[in-house]
Short mmCIF file of C-alpha atoms in Angstrom, two decimals:
data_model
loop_
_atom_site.label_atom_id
_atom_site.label_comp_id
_atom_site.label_asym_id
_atom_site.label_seq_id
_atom_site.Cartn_x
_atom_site.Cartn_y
_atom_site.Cartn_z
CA UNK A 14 47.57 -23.86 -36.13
CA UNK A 15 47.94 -22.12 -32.80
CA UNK A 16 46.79 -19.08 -33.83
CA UNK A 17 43.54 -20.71 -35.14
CA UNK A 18 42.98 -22.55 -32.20
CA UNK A 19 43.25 -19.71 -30.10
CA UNK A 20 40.52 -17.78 -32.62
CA UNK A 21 38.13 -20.77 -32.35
CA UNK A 22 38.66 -20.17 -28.32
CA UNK A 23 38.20 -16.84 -28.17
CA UNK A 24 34.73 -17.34 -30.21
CA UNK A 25 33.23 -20.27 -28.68
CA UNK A 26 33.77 -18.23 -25.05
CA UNK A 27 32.71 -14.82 -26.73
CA UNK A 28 29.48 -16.85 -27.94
CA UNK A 29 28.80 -18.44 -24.69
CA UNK A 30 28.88 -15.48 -22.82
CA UNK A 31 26.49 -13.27 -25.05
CA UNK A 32 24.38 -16.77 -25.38
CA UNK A 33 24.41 -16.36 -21.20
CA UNK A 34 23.70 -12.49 -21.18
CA UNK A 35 20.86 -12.80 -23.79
CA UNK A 36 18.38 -15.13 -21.58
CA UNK A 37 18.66 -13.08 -18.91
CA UNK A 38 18.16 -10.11 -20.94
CA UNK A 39 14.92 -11.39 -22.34
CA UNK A 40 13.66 -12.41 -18.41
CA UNK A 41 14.30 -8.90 -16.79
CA UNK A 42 12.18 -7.63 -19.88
CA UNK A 43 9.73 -9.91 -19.43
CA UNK A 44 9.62 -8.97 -15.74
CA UNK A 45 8.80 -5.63 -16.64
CA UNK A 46 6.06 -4.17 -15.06
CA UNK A 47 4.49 -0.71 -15.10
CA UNK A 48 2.08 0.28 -11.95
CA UNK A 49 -0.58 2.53 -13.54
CA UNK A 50 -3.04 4.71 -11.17
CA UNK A 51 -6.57 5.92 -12.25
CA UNK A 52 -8.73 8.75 -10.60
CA UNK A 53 -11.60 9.03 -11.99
CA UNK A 54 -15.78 10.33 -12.00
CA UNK A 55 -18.37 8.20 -13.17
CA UNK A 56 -22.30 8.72 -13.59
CA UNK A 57 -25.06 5.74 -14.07
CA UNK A 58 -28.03 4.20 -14.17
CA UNK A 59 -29.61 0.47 -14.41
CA UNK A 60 -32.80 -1.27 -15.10
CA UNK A 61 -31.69 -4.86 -15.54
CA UNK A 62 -29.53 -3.10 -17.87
CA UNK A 63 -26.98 -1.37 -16.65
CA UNK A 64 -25.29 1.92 -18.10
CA UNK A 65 -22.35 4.58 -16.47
CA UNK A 66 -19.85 7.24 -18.41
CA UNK A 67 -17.39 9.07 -17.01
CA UNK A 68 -13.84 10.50 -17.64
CA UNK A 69 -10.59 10.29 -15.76
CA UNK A 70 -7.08 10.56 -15.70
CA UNK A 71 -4.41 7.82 -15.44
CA UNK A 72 -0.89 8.07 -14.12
CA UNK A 73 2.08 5.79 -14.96
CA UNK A 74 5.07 5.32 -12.85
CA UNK A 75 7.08 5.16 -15.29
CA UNK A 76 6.20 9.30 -16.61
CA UNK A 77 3.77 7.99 -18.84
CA UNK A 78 0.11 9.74 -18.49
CA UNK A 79 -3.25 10.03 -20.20
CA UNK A 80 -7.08 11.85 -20.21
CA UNK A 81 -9.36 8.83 -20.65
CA UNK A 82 -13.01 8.09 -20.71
CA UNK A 83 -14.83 5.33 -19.04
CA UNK A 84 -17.76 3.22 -20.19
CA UNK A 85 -19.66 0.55 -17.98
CA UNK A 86 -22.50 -1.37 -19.75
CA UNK A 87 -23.77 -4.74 -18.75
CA UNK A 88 -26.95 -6.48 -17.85
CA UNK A 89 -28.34 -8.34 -14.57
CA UNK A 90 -30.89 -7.62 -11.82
CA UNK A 91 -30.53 -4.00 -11.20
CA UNK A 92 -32.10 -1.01 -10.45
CA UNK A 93 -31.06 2.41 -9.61
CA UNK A 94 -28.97 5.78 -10.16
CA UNK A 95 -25.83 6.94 -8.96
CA UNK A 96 -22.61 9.48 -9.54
CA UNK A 97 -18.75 8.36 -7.96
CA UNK A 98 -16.46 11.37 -7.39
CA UNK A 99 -12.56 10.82 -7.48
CA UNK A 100 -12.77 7.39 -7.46
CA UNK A 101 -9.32 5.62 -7.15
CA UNK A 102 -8.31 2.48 -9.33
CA UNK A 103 -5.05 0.72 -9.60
CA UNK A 104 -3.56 -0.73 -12.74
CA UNK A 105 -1.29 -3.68 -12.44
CA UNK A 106 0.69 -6.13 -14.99
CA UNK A 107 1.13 -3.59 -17.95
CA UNK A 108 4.44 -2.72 -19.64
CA UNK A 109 3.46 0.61 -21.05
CA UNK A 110 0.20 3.08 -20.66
CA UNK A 111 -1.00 1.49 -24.17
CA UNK A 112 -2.45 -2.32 -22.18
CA UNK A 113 -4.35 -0.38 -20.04
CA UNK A 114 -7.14 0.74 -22.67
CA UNK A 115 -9.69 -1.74 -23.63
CA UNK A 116 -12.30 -3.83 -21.87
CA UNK A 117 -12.21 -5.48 -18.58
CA UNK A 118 -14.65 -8.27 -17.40
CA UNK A 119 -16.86 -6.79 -14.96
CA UNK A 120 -19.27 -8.92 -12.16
CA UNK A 121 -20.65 -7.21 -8.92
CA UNK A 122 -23.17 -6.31 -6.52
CA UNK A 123 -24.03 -3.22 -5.78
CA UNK A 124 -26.37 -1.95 -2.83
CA UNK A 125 -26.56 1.43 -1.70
CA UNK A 126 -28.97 4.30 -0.68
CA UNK A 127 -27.88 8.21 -0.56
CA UNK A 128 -24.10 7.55 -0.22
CA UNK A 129 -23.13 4.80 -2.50
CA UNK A 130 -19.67 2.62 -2.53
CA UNK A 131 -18.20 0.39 -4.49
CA UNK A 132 -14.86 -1.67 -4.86
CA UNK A 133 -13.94 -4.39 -7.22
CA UNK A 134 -11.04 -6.04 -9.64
CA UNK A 135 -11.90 -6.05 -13.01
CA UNK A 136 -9.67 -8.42 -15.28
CA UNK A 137 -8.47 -7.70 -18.95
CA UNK A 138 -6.66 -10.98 -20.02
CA UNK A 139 -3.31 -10.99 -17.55
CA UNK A 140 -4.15 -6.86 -16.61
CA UNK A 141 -5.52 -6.47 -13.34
CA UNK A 142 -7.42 -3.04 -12.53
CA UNK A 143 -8.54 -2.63 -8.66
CA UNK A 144 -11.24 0.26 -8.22
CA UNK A 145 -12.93 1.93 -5.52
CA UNK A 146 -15.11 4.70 -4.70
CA UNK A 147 -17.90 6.51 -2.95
CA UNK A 148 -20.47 8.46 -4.66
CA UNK A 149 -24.02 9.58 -4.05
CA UNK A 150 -27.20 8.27 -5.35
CA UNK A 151 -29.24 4.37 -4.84
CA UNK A 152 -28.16 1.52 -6.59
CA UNK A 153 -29.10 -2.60 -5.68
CA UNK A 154 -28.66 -5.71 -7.60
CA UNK A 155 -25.76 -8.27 -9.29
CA UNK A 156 -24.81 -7.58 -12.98
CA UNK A 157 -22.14 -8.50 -15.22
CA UNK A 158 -20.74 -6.91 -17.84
CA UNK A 159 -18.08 -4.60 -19.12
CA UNK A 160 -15.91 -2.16 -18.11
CA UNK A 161 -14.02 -0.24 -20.67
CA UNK A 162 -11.09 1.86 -20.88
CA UNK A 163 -10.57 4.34 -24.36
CA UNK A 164 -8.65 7.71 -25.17
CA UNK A 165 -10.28 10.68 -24.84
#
């Protein structure tokens, strides 16, 4: 009787404790979060719609890296032409280099004339992406649209 006692005692405290190791386990995972950095170029144009393609690289602080390409499409009042040359963009909220392709929701207004600039956060569900970056050309309006991320 002692003996199984004991072994019932030793269990219920050996269960306990991995029952109070797992939760927090599970939360540091979930904390988890990967800062991702993007330099890229990107070339466009828009007539009330609104078109750019580009290429660029993005670098993980966790080792991970990747060549990608960059697509902006959307629609609004616009009008011009531009380039941006080693623009900068910051990734935040992702757990590995894979959440950072896709599409991001993309609003803005652009003016510029001979040296353009831009800066905005572009959202993809809880992913955050921060760009900026100057570039030559003349651009002017508001549009919305998309902003999307893909392997090259």
């Amino acid at each position: 009787m002692i003996k199984r006692t004991f072994g019932m005692a030793a269990l219920v405290i050996a269960c306990a404790g991995a029952a109070t190791a797992l939760p927090a386990g599970s939360a540091r995972a979930a904390e988890a979060s990967v800062k991702c950095d993007l330099v890229y170029n990107l070339s466009g144009w828009s007539l009330i719609y609104k078109h750019a393609e580009g290429s660029g690289t993005i670098t993980c602080d966790n080792g991970q890296r990747a060549n990608v390409k960059i697509a902006v499409v959307g629609g609004g009042l616009t009008a011009g032409k531009y380039h941006i040359d080693n623009g900068k963009g910051e990734i935040s909220k992702v757990h590995d280099i894979a959440d950072v392709y896709g599409d991001y929701a993309q609003a803005g207004a652009e003016a510029g004339v001979v040296k353009s600039g831009s800066a905005q956060v572009l959202t993809k569900g809880t992913t955050s992406l921060a760009l900026s970056g100057t570039g030559e050309g003349v651009n002017l309006g508001v549009s919305i649209g998309k902003f999307t991320i893909s392997k090259r």
